[in-house]
CSV table of C-alpha atoms in Angstrom, one decimal:
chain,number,residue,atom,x,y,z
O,1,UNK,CA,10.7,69.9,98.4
O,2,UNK,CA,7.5,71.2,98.9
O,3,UNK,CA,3.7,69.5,97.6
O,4,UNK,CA,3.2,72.2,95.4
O,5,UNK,CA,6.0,71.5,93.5
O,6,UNK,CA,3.8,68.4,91.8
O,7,UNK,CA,2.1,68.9,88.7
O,8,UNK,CA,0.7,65.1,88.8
O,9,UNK,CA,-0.6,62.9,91.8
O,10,UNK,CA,-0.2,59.1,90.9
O,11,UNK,CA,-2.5,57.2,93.1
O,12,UNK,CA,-2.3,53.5,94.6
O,13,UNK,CA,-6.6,53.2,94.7
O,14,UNK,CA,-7.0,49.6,96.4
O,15,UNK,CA,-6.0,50.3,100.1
O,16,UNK,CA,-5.3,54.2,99.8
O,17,UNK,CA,-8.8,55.6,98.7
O,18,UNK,CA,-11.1,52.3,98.7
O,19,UNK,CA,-10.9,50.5,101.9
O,20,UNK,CA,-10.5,46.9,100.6
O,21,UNK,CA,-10.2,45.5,104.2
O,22,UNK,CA,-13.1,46.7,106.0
O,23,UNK,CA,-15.0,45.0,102.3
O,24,UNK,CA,-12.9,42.0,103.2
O,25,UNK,CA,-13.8,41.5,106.8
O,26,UNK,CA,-17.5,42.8,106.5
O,27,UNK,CA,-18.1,40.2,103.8
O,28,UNK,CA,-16.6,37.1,105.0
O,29,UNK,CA,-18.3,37.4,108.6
O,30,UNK,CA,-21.3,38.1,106.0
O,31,UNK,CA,-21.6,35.2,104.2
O,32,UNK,CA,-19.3,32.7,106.6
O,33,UNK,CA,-22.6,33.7,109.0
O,34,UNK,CA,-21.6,32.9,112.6
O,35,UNK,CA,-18.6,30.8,112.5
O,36,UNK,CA,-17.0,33.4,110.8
O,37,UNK,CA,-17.5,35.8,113.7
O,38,UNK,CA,-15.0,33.8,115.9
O,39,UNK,CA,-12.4,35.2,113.8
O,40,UNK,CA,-9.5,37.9,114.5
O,41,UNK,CA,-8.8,40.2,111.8
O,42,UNK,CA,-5.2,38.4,111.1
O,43,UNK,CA,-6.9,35.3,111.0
O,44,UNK,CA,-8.7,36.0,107.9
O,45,UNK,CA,-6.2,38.0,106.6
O,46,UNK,CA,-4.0,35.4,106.1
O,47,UNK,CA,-5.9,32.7,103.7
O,48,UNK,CA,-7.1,35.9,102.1
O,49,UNK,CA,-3.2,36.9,100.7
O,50,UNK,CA,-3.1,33.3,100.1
O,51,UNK,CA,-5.3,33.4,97.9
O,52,UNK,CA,-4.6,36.0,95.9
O,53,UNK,CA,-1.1,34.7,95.7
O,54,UNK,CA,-2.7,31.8,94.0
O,55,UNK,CA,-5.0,33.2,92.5
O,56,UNK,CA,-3.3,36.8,90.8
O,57,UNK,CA,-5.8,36.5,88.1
O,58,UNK,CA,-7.9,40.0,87.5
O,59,UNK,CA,-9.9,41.1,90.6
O,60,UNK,CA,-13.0,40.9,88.9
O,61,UNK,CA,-13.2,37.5,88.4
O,62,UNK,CA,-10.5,36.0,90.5
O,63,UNK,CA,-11.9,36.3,94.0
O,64,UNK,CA,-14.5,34.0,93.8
O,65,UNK,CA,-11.1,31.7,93.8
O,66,UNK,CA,-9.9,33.7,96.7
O,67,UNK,CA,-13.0,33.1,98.6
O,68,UNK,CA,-13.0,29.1,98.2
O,69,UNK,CA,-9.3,29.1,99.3
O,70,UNK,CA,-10.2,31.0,102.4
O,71,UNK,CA,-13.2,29.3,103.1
O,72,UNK,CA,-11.9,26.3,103.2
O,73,UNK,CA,-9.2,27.1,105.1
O,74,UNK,CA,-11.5,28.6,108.0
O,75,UNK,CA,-14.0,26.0,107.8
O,76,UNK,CA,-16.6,28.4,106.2
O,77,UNK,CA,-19.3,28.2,103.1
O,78,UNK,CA,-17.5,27.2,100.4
O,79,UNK,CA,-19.9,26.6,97.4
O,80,UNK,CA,-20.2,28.7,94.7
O,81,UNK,CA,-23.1,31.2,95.9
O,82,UNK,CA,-21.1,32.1,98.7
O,83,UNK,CA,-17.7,32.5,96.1
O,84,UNK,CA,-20.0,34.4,93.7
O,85,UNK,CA,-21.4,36.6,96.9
O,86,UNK,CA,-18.1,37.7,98.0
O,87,UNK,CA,-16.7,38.2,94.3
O,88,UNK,CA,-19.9,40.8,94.1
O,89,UNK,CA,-18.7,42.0,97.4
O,90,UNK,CA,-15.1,43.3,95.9
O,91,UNK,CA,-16.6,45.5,93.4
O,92,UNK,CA,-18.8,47.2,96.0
O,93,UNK,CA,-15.8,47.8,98.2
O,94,UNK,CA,-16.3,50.8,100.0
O,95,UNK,CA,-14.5,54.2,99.9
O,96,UNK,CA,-12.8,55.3,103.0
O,97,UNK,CA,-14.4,57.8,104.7
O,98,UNK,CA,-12.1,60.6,103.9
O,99,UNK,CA,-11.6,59.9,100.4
O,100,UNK,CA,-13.9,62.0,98.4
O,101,UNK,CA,-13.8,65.3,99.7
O,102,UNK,CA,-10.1,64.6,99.7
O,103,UNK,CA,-9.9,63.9,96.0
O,104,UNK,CA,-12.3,66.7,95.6
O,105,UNK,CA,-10.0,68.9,96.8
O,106,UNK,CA,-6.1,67.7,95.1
O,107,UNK,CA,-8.1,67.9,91.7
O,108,UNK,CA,-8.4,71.6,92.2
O,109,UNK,CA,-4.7,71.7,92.8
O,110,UNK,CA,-3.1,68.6,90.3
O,111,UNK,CA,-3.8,66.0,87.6
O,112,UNK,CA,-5.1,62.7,89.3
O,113,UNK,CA,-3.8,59.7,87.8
O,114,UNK,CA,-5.1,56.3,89.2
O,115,UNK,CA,-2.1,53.2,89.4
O,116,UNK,CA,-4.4,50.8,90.5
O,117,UNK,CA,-3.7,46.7,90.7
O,118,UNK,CA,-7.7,46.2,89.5
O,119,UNK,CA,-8.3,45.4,86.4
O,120,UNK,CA,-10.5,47.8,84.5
O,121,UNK,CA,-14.1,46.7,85.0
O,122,UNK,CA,-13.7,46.8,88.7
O,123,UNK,CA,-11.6,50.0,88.7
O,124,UNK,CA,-14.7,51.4,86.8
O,125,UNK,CA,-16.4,50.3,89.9
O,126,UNK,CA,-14.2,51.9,92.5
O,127,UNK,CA,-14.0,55.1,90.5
O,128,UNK,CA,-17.5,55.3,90.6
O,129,UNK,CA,-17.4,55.5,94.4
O,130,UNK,CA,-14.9,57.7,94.3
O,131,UNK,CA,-17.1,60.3,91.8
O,132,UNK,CA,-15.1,60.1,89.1
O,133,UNK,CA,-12.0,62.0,90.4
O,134,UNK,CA,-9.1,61.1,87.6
O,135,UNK,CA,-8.0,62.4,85.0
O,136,UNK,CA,-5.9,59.4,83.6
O,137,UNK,CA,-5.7,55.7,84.6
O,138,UNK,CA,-3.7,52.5,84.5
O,139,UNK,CA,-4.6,49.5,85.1
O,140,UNK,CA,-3.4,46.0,85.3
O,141,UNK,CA,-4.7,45.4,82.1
O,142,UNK,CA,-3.0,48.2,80.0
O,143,UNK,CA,0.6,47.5,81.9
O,144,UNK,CA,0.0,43.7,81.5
O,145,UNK,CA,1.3,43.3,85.1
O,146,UNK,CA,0.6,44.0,88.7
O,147,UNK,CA,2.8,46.3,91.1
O,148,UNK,CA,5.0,45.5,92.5
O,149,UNK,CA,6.9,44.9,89.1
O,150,UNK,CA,9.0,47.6,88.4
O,151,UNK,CA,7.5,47.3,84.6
O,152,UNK,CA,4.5,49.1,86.0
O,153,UNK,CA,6.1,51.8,87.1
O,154,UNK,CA,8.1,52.0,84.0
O,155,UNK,CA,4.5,52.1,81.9
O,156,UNK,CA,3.0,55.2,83.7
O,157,UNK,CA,6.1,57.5,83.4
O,158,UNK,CA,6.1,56.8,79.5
O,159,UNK,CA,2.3,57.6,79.7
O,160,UNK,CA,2.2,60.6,81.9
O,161,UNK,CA,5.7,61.9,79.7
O,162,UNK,CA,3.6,61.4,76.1
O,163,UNK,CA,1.5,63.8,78.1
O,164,UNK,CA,4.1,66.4,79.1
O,165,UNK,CA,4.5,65.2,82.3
O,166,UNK,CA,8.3,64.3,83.1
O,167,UNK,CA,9.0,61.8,86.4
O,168,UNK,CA,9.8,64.6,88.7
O,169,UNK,CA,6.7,66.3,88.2
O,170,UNK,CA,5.0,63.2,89.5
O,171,UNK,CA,4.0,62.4,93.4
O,172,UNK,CA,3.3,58.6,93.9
O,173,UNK,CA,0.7,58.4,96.6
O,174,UNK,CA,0.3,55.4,97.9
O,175,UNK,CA,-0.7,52.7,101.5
O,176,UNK,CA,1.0,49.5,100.4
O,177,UNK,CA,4.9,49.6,101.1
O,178,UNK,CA,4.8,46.1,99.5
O,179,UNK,CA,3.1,47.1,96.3
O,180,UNK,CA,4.0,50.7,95.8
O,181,UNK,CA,6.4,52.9,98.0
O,182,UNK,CA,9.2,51.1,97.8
O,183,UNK,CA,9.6,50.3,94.4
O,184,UNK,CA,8.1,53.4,93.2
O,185,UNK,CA,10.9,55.0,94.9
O,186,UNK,CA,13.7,52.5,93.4
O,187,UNK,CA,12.3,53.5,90.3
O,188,UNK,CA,12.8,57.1,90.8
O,189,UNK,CA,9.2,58.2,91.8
O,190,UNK,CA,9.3,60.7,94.5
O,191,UNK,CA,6.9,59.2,96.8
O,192,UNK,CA,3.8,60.0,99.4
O,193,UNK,CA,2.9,57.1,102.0
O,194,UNK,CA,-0.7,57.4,103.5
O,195,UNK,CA,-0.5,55.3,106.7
O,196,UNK,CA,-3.8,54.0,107.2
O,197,UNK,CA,-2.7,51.4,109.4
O,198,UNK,CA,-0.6,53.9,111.4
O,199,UNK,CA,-3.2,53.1,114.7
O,200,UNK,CA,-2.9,49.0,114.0
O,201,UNK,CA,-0.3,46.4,114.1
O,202,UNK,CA,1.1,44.8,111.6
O,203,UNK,CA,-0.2,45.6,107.9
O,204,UNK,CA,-3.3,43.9,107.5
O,205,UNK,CA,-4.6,42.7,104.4
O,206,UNK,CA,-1.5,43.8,102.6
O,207,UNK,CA,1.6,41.6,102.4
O,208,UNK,CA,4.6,42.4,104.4
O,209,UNK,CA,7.1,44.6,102.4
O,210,UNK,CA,10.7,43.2,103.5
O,211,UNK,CA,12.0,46.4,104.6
O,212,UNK,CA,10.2,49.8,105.7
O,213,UNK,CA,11.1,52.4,102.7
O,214,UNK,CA,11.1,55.9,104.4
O,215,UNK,CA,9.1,57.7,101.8
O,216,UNK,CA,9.4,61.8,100.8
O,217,UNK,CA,6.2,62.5,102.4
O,218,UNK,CA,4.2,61.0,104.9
O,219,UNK,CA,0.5,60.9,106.1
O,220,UNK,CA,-2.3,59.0,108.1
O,221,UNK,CA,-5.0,60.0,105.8
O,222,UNK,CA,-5.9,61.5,102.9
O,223,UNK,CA,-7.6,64.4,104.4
O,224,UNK,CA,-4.1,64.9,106.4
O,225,UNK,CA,-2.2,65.4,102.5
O,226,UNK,CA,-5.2,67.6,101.4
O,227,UNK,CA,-4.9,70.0,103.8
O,228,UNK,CA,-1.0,70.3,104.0
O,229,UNK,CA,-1.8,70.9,100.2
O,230,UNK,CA,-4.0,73.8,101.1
O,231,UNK,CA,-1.8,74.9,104.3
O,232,UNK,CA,-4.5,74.1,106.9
């Protein structure tokens, strides 16, 4: 099996190309001011994915939610200025720092489809960070649910098949093993991690997949899969 064999490069965006934790971390030591500077990583990780568990709603509305959760659980600003600060916050997340150039690049070589668990207004934000790379998207709002249900999956391959694209000419790119590699590959996707976390322990702001899935391909960056696109 070789990259070039792909016609089609499905894309997890949150976490793979837009790095949602640094906008996480960098905005609640923002607004939390200096009480929220006596805070590990992990430590705001954790009321973070507790709040989104609560609060699944879309991501352009819901984190103000997932703000007052966390703040209150760290003892930080928890009125609705701050909530409304960090909801702004998640729709400037930023791009990581390799991301561009490599999406400049696979679009010479494949049609980019996004899979992305935002809802559409702030996947319009993220793909305007991103320059506009796709060619397709799906959101949470045309499949009606979020990864890690397998109905997700099931959504895209009927999309990218309507437009002559069959499953195994699809790569499923992805950071999260919770959200994406390992259903993607019970579902039949043939699948692409990007490690980001590869350097770091534990998996961040992601929740903990139950098992490791050994995926078909495996990188620590997108610039890493661009180039063993392009054999350098």
């Amino acid at each position: 099996m070789e990259l070039t064999d792909f016609k089609v490069l499905t894309f997890d965006v949150v976490g793979t190309l837009i790095d949602f934790e640094s906008g996480v971390l960098n905005a609640v030591r923002r607004i939390g001011g200096e009480v929220a500077q006596r805070y590990t990583d992990d430590e705001i990780f954790a009321p973070y994915k507790e709040g989104r568990d609560l609060f699944p709603g879309r991501s352009s509305s819901a984190m103000a939610d997932v703000y007052k959760h966390l703040a209150k659980k760290l003892d930080l600003p928890a009125d609705q200025e701050s909530a409304d600060a960090f909801q702004l916050a998640v729709l400037r997340w930023p791009a990581f720092e390799d991301s561009i150039e490599a999406m400049q690049r696979l679009r010479k070589h494949f049609r980019l489809v996004a899979m992305t668990n935002a809802d559409r207004t702030a996947f319009t934000a993220y793909n305007h960070t991103l320059g506009y790379p796709f060619h397709d998207s799906v959101t949470c709002d045309e499949t009606g649910c979020p990864k890690p249900d397998p109905k997700y999956f099931a959504y895209n391959k009927g999309r990218q098949f309507a437009f002559g694209y069959p499953q195994n000419e699809i790569l499923h790119v992805a950071q999260s093993q919770y959200h994406d590699i390992g259903v993607a590959k019970a579902e039949g996707y043939t699948t692409c991690w990007i490690e980001r976390r590869h350097d770091q322990a534990g998996f961040g702001g992601t929740p903990d997949p139950k098992e490791v899935t050994k995926p078909d391909f495996h990188f620590t960056s997108m610039k890493a899969l661009a180039d063993a696109v392009e054999g350098l």
